[in-house]
Short mmCIF file of C-alpha atoms and ligand atoms in Angstrom, two decimals:
data_model
loop_
_atom_site.label_atom_id
_atom_site.label_comp_id
_atom_site.label_asym_id
_atom_site.label_seq_id
_atom_site.Cartn_x
_atom_site.Cartn_y
_atom_site.Cartn_z
CA MET A 33 1.82 10.34 -43.14
CA ASN A 34 0.46 13.60 -42.42
CA LYS A 35 1.00 16.01 -39.93
CA ILE A 36 -2.76 15.70 -38.78
CA THR A 37 -2.48 11.81 -38.69
CA LEU A 38 0.89 12.11 -36.93
CA PHE A 39 -0.54 14.05 -34.43
CA LEU A 40 -3.41 12.03 -33.80
CA CYS A 41 -1.67 8.85 -33.31
CA PHE A 42 0.81 10.88 -30.93
CA THR A 43 -2.29 11.63 -28.62
CA LEU A 44 -3.73 8.09 -28.83
CA VAL A 45 -0.59 6.57 -27.33
CA LEU A 46 -0.64 8.87 -25.13
CA GLY A 47 -4.02 8.39 -24.16
CA LEU A 48 -3.77 4.98 -24.12
CA PHE A 49 -0.55 5.04 -21.79
CA THR A 50 -2.84 7.73 -19.62
CA SER A 51 -6.22 5.34 -19.34
CA CYS A 52 -4.73 2.17 -18.93
CA LYS A 53 -2.35 2.73 -16.39
CA LYS A 54 -4.65 4.33 -14.26
CA ASN A 55 -7.85 1.99 -14.91
CA GLY A 56 -6.41 -1.06 -13.08
CA THR A 57 -7.88 -3.59 -15.31
CA GLY A 58 -4.52 -5.24 -16.35
CA VAL A 59 -4.29 -4.38 -19.65
CA PHE A 60 -0.87 -1.96 -19.46
CA LEU A 61 1.90 -4.32 -19.26
CA PHE A 62 1.37 -6.72 -16.25
CA SER A 63 -1.94 -8.48 -15.78
CA VAL A 64 -3.36 -8.62 -12.56
CA GLN A 65 -2.76 -12.31 -12.46
CA ASP A 66 1.02 -11.17 -13.02
CA ASP A 67 0.68 -8.58 -9.74
CA VAL A 68 -0.51 -11.45 -7.87
CA ASP A 69 2.25 -14.20 -8.78
CA LEU A 70 5.20 -11.45 -8.39
CA GLY A 71 3.05 -10.77 -4.98
CA ALA A 72 3.72 -14.69 -4.51
CA LYS A 73 7.26 -14.89 -5.20
CA VAL A 74 8.38 -11.51 -3.60
CA ASP A 75 6.49 -12.15 -0.35
CA ALA A 76 8.26 -15.94 -0.38
CA GLU A 77 11.44 -14.07 -0.44
CA ILE A 78 11.17 -11.39 2.10
CA LYS A 79 9.80 -14.75 4.68
CA SER A 80 12.99 -16.84 3.72
CA SER A 81 15.88 -14.20 3.33
CA GLY A 82 16.50 -13.54 7.02
CA GLU A 83 16.65 -10.21 6.32
CA PHE A 84 13.42 -9.36 8.04
CA THR A 85 12.20 -10.24 11.81
CA ILE A 86 8.62 -11.33 11.02
CA LEU A 87 6.62 -12.29 13.68
CA ASP A 88 5.27 -15.88 14.14
CA ARG A 89 1.60 -15.65 13.81
CA SER A 90 0.77 -18.64 16.44
CA SER A 91 2.79 -17.18 19.12
CA ASN A 92 1.67 -13.60 18.57
CA ALA A 93 -2.57 -14.65 17.74
CA ALA A 94 -3.94 -11.47 19.60
CA ALA A 95 -1.99 -9.10 17.35
CA TYR A 96 -2.42 -10.58 14.09
CA ASN A 97 -6.16 -10.68 14.98
CA TYR A 98 -5.95 -6.88 15.89
CA LEU A 99 -4.41 -6.05 12.71
CA ASN A 100 -6.52 -8.58 10.49
CA THR A 101 -10.05 -7.26 11.92
CA MET A 102 -8.92 -4.00 10.94
CA ARG A 103 -8.20 -5.49 7.27
CA ASP A 104 -11.47 -6.65 7.01
CA GLN A 105 -13.32 -3.85 8.38
CA ILE A 106 -11.90 -1.97 5.42
CA LEU A 107 -12.07 -5.00 2.68
CA ALA A 108 -16.23 -5.09 3.78
CA GLY A 109 -15.87 -1.52 2.97
CA GLY A 110 -16.42 -2.46 -0.66
CA ALA A 111 -14.49 -0.10 -2.10
CA VAL A 112 -11.02 -2.22 -2.59
CA THR A 113 -11.33 -3.06 -6.22
CA PHE A 114 -8.85 -6.39 -6.32
CA LYS A 115 -10.28 -7.46 -2.94
CA ASP A 116 -11.36 -11.35 -3.89
CA GLU A 117 -8.19 -11.57 -6.38
CA PHE A 118 -5.48 -10.43 -4.33
CA ALA A 119 -3.87 -11.95 -0.65
CA TRP A 120 -4.13 -8.80 1.70
CA GLU A 121 -2.03 -10.91 4.13
CA LEU A 122 -0.85 -9.23 7.21
CA ASN A 123 2.76 -9.45 8.38
CA ILE A 124 4.34 -7.75 11.62
CA ILE A 125 7.85 -7.14 11.27
CA ASP A 126 9.81 -6.96 14.86
CA ASP A 127 11.84 -3.62 14.46
CA ASP A 128 10.96 -0.64 16.96
CA SER A 129 13.35 1.64 15.09
CA THR A 130 12.05 1.83 12.12
CA LEU A 131 8.76 3.97 10.98
CA ASN A 132 7.63 1.89 8.20
CA ALA A 133 4.95 -0.09 6.00
CA PHE A 134 4.69 -1.42 2.52
CA CYS A 135 2.80 -3.47 0.61
CA THR A 136 3.94 -5.96 -2.39
CA PRO A 137 1.98 -6.15 -5.69
CA GLY A 138 -0.88 -8.59 -4.97
CA GLY A 139 -1.40 -7.31 -1.34
CA TYR A 140 0.89 -8.81 0.93
CA ILE A 141 1.22 -6.02 3.85
CA TYR A 142 3.98 -5.67 5.62
CA VAL A 143 3.98 -3.47 9.26
CA TYR A 144 6.79 -2.61 11.47
CA THR A 145 6.43 -2.73 15.10
CA GLY A 146 8.19 0.93 14.94
CA LEU A 147 5.19 2.26 13.09
CA ILE A 148 2.58 0.48 15.31
CA LYS A 149 4.27 1.98 18.46
CA TYR A 150 4.83 5.55 17.00
CA LEU A 151 0.71 5.97 15.80
CA LYS A 152 -1.43 7.25 18.60
CA ASN A 153 -4.74 5.03 17.62
CA SER A 154 -6.63 3.04 15.31
CA SER A 155 -7.47 5.22 12.80
CA SER A 156 -4.06 6.50 11.73
CA LEU A 157 -2.58 2.75 11.71
CA ALA A 158 -6.14 1.93 9.19
CA GLY A 159 -5.27 5.43 7.46
CA VAL A 160 -1.43 4.21 6.92
CA MET A 161 -2.63 0.70 5.93
CA GLY A 162 -5.48 1.78 3.38
CA HIS A 163 -2.76 4.28 1.65
CA GLU A 164 -0.67 1.01 1.35
CA MET A 165 -3.25 -1.29 0.26
CA ALA A 166 -4.15 1.38 -2.60
CA HIS A 167 -0.65 1.40 -3.97
CA ALA A 168 -1.52 -2.29 -4.85
CA ASP A 169 -4.73 -1.94 -5.53
CA ARG A 170 -4.51 0.84 -7.71
CA ARG A 171 -1.25 -1.41 -9.15
CA HIS A 172 1.05 1.76 -8.34
CA SER A 173 3.29 -0.54 -7.00
CA SER A 174 4.06 -2.81 -9.90
CA SER A 175 3.73 -0.37 -12.53
CA GLN A 176 6.81 1.30 -10.27
CA LEU A 177 8.42 -1.74 -10.20
CA GLN A 178 8.10 -2.16 -14.24
CA GLN A 179 9.60 1.06 -14.58
CA GLN A 180 12.18 0.36 -12.03
CA TYR A 181 13.39 -3.38 -13.96
CA GLY A 182 11.50 -3.38 -17.17
CA LEU A 183 8.51 -5.79 -18.30
CA ASP A 184 11.35 -8.29 -20.01
CA ILE A 185 13.59 -8.77 -16.59
CA LEU A 186 10.30 -9.18 -14.08
CA LEU A 187 8.34 -11.41 -16.57
CA SER A 188 11.52 -13.58 -16.75
CA LEU A 189 11.32 -13.31 -12.83
CA LEU A 190 8.02 -14.62 -13.18
CA SER A 191 8.52 -17.34 -15.19
CA SER A 192 11.88 -18.47 -13.61
CA THR A 193 11.72 -21.68 -10.90
CA THR A 194 12.44 -21.60 -7.72
CA GLY A 195 15.73 -20.95 -6.79
CA GLN A 196 16.83 -19.18 -9.98
CA ASN A 197 17.11 -15.37 -10.72
CA GLY A 198 17.60 -15.41 -6.54
CA GLU A 199 19.72 -12.33 -6.40
CA LEU A 200 17.31 -10.47 -8.84
CA LEU A 201 14.26 -11.50 -7.25
CA GLY A 202 16.07 -10.71 -3.54
CA ASN A 203 16.48 -6.83 -4.96
CA VAL A 204 12.91 -6.59 -6.11
CA ALA A 205 12.01 -7.85 -2.33
CA ALA A 206 14.29 -4.72 -1.11
CA SER A 207 12.96 -2.20 -3.74
CA LEU A 208 9.45 -2.98 -2.29
CA THR A 209 10.79 -1.71 1.15
CA SER A 210 11.11 2.33 -0.20
CA LEU A 211 9.85 2.25 -3.27
CA ALA A 212 9.32 5.71 -4.41
CA PHE A 213 6.15 6.07 -5.75
CA SER A 214 5.33 9.56 -8.20
CA ARG A 215 3.52 12.55 -6.49
CA ALA A 216 0.10 11.81 -8.63
CA ASP A 217 0.40 7.82 -7.07
CA GLU A 218 1.09 8.99 -3.28
CA LYS A 219 -1.96 11.60 -3.81
CA GLU A 220 -4.45 9.02 -5.31
CA ALA A 221 -3.22 6.59 -2.29
CA ASP A 222 -4.17 9.10 0.27
CA LYS A 223 -7.57 9.51 -1.51
CA TYR A 224 -7.99 6.22 -1.88
CA SER A 225 -7.46 5.60 2.04
CA VAL A 226 -10.16 7.92 2.34
CA ASP A 227 -12.72 6.18 0.36
CA TYR A 228 -11.38 2.62 2.01
CA LEU A 229 -11.85 4.08 5.64
CA CYS A 230 -15.00 6.19 4.53
CA PRO A 231 -17.64 3.25 5.38
CA THR A 232 -15.85 1.91 8.69
CA ALA A 233 -15.95 2.81 12.03
CA TYR A 234 -12.62 4.63 11.53
CA ASP A 235 -12.09 8.34 11.07
CA ALA A 236 -11.92 8.29 6.85
CA ALA A 237 -8.74 10.76 7.61
CA GLY A 238 -6.83 8.39 9.72
CA ALA A 239 -3.85 8.79 7.43
CA ALA A 240 -3.84 12.90 7.96
CA ARG A 241 -3.58 11.84 11.59
CA PHE A 242 -0.34 10.36 10.94
CA PHE A 243 1.22 13.39 9.14
CA GLU A 244 0.06 15.69 11.62
CA LYS A 245 1.70 13.63 14.31
CA ILE A 246 4.83 13.62 12.67
CA GLY A 247 5.08 17.05 11.27
CA THR A 248 6.80 18.47 8.38
CA SER A 249 10.68 17.61 8.97
CA SER A 250 11.03 13.83 9.28
CA THR A 251 8.12 12.05 7.08
CA PRO A 252 9.70 8.44 5.76
CA ALA A 253 10.20 7.68 2.57
CA PHE A 254 7.30 5.01 2.68
CA LEU A 255 5.10 7.87 2.77
CA SER A 256 7.34 10.07 0.62
CA THR A 257 7.97 13.56 0.91
CA HIS A 258 5.85 14.89 -2.07
CA PRO A 259 3.10 16.39 -1.90
CA ASN A 260 4.43 17.97 1.17
CA PRO A 261 2.59 16.77 4.36
CA GLU A 262 0.69 19.92 5.18
CA ASN A 263 -0.94 19.86 1.98
CA ARG A 264 -1.80 16.03 2.19
CA VAL A 265 -3.29 16.97 5.32
CA ALA A 266 -5.45 19.36 3.99
CA ASN A 267 -6.30 17.43 1.08
CA ILE A 268 -7.02 14.08 3.11
CA ASN A 269 -9.27 16.15 5.71
CA ALA A 270 -11.23 17.77 2.53
CA ASP A 271 -11.89 14.41 0.93
CA ALA A 272 -13.16 13.26 3.57
CA ASP A 273 -15.45 16.18 4.37
CA ALA A 274 -16.89 15.97 0.73
CA LEU A 275 -18.26 12.33 1.55
CA THR A 276 -20.70 11.09 4.13
CA CYS A 277 -18.72 9.04 5.96
CA SER A 278 -20.04 6.15 8.99
CA GLU A 279 -19.38 8.06 12.37
CA ASP A 280 -19.72 6.00 15.74
CA LEU A 281 -20.55 2.87 14.38
CA GLU A 282 -18.24 1.77 17.52
CA ASN A 283 -15.65 2.89 19.11
CA PRO A 284 -12.63 2.46 16.64
CA ASP A 285 -9.87 2.32 19.36
CA VAL A 286 -11.41 -1.06 20.24
CA VAL A 287 -10.61 -3.32 17.40
CA SER A 288 -12.44 -6.62 18.57
CA GLY A 289 -12.21 -5.58 22.02
CA VAL A 290 -9.21 -4.69 22.13
CA PRO A 291 -8.01 -0.81 23.03
CA TYR A 292 -5.20 0.65 20.79
CA THR A 293 -2.80 1.03 23.46
CA ASP A 294 -2.86 -2.77 24.33
CA PHE A 295 -2.29 -3.43 20.88
CA GLN A 296 0.69 -1.66 21.20
CA ALA A 297 1.68 -3.08 24.41
CA MET A 298 1.80 -6.44 22.28
CA PHE A 299 5.29 -5.78 21.11
ZN1 ZN B 570 2.82 6.08 -0.36
#
């Protein structure tokens, strides 16, 4: 193999990895169906492990209705790639002391009561929700898990029956609560959050409102410290300004007739 051929091959391999990882069509290692299956397994583990106190749906119907309405508005905007393929199921974790939200591959979304109480309006929450949904929809989370655990181990997890690989499944579930995404993935999730919210009544730069409130000192791991919060606010605002987004469709702080402060008071 001469040098030019070798160079072309190397470039082709690099190009494949770049394009496959970014296009979200499932040709890179995991299939979209693998994301769906892994998400369902991890979600079942999170719910059965006893590590998390997940608020019951029937006795917290109003709170779940609020979040589901917000999710449906985001999905109705048409910018989510795997709108119909992924579960997009909301879960509320009863933990006032934790500022966190995360989303499994395949779209099982977990929001802590601590985050809901900390944010000041519905657009901020919609921005964070959009950001977390983007990590699943752009397949950052499954890609990150592949890097962390390796493809073979994750595939063995998918093919195992209930009761097998319990410890591994627990470890993967725990990893998801604090996955360290790359700088590029964080930036992309911020951008897609804007795209998702743009057609809705929420402030398309809602995620930036979160960073403005939290400042530069203590950004929690789930939104990562890189790129730095100031740059993220500027980038998110610029992305929103570059689009012609819906405005004043309704008062976004009233979701299904419920003001955000009333929603916060449900916990
Ligand atoms: Zn993130």
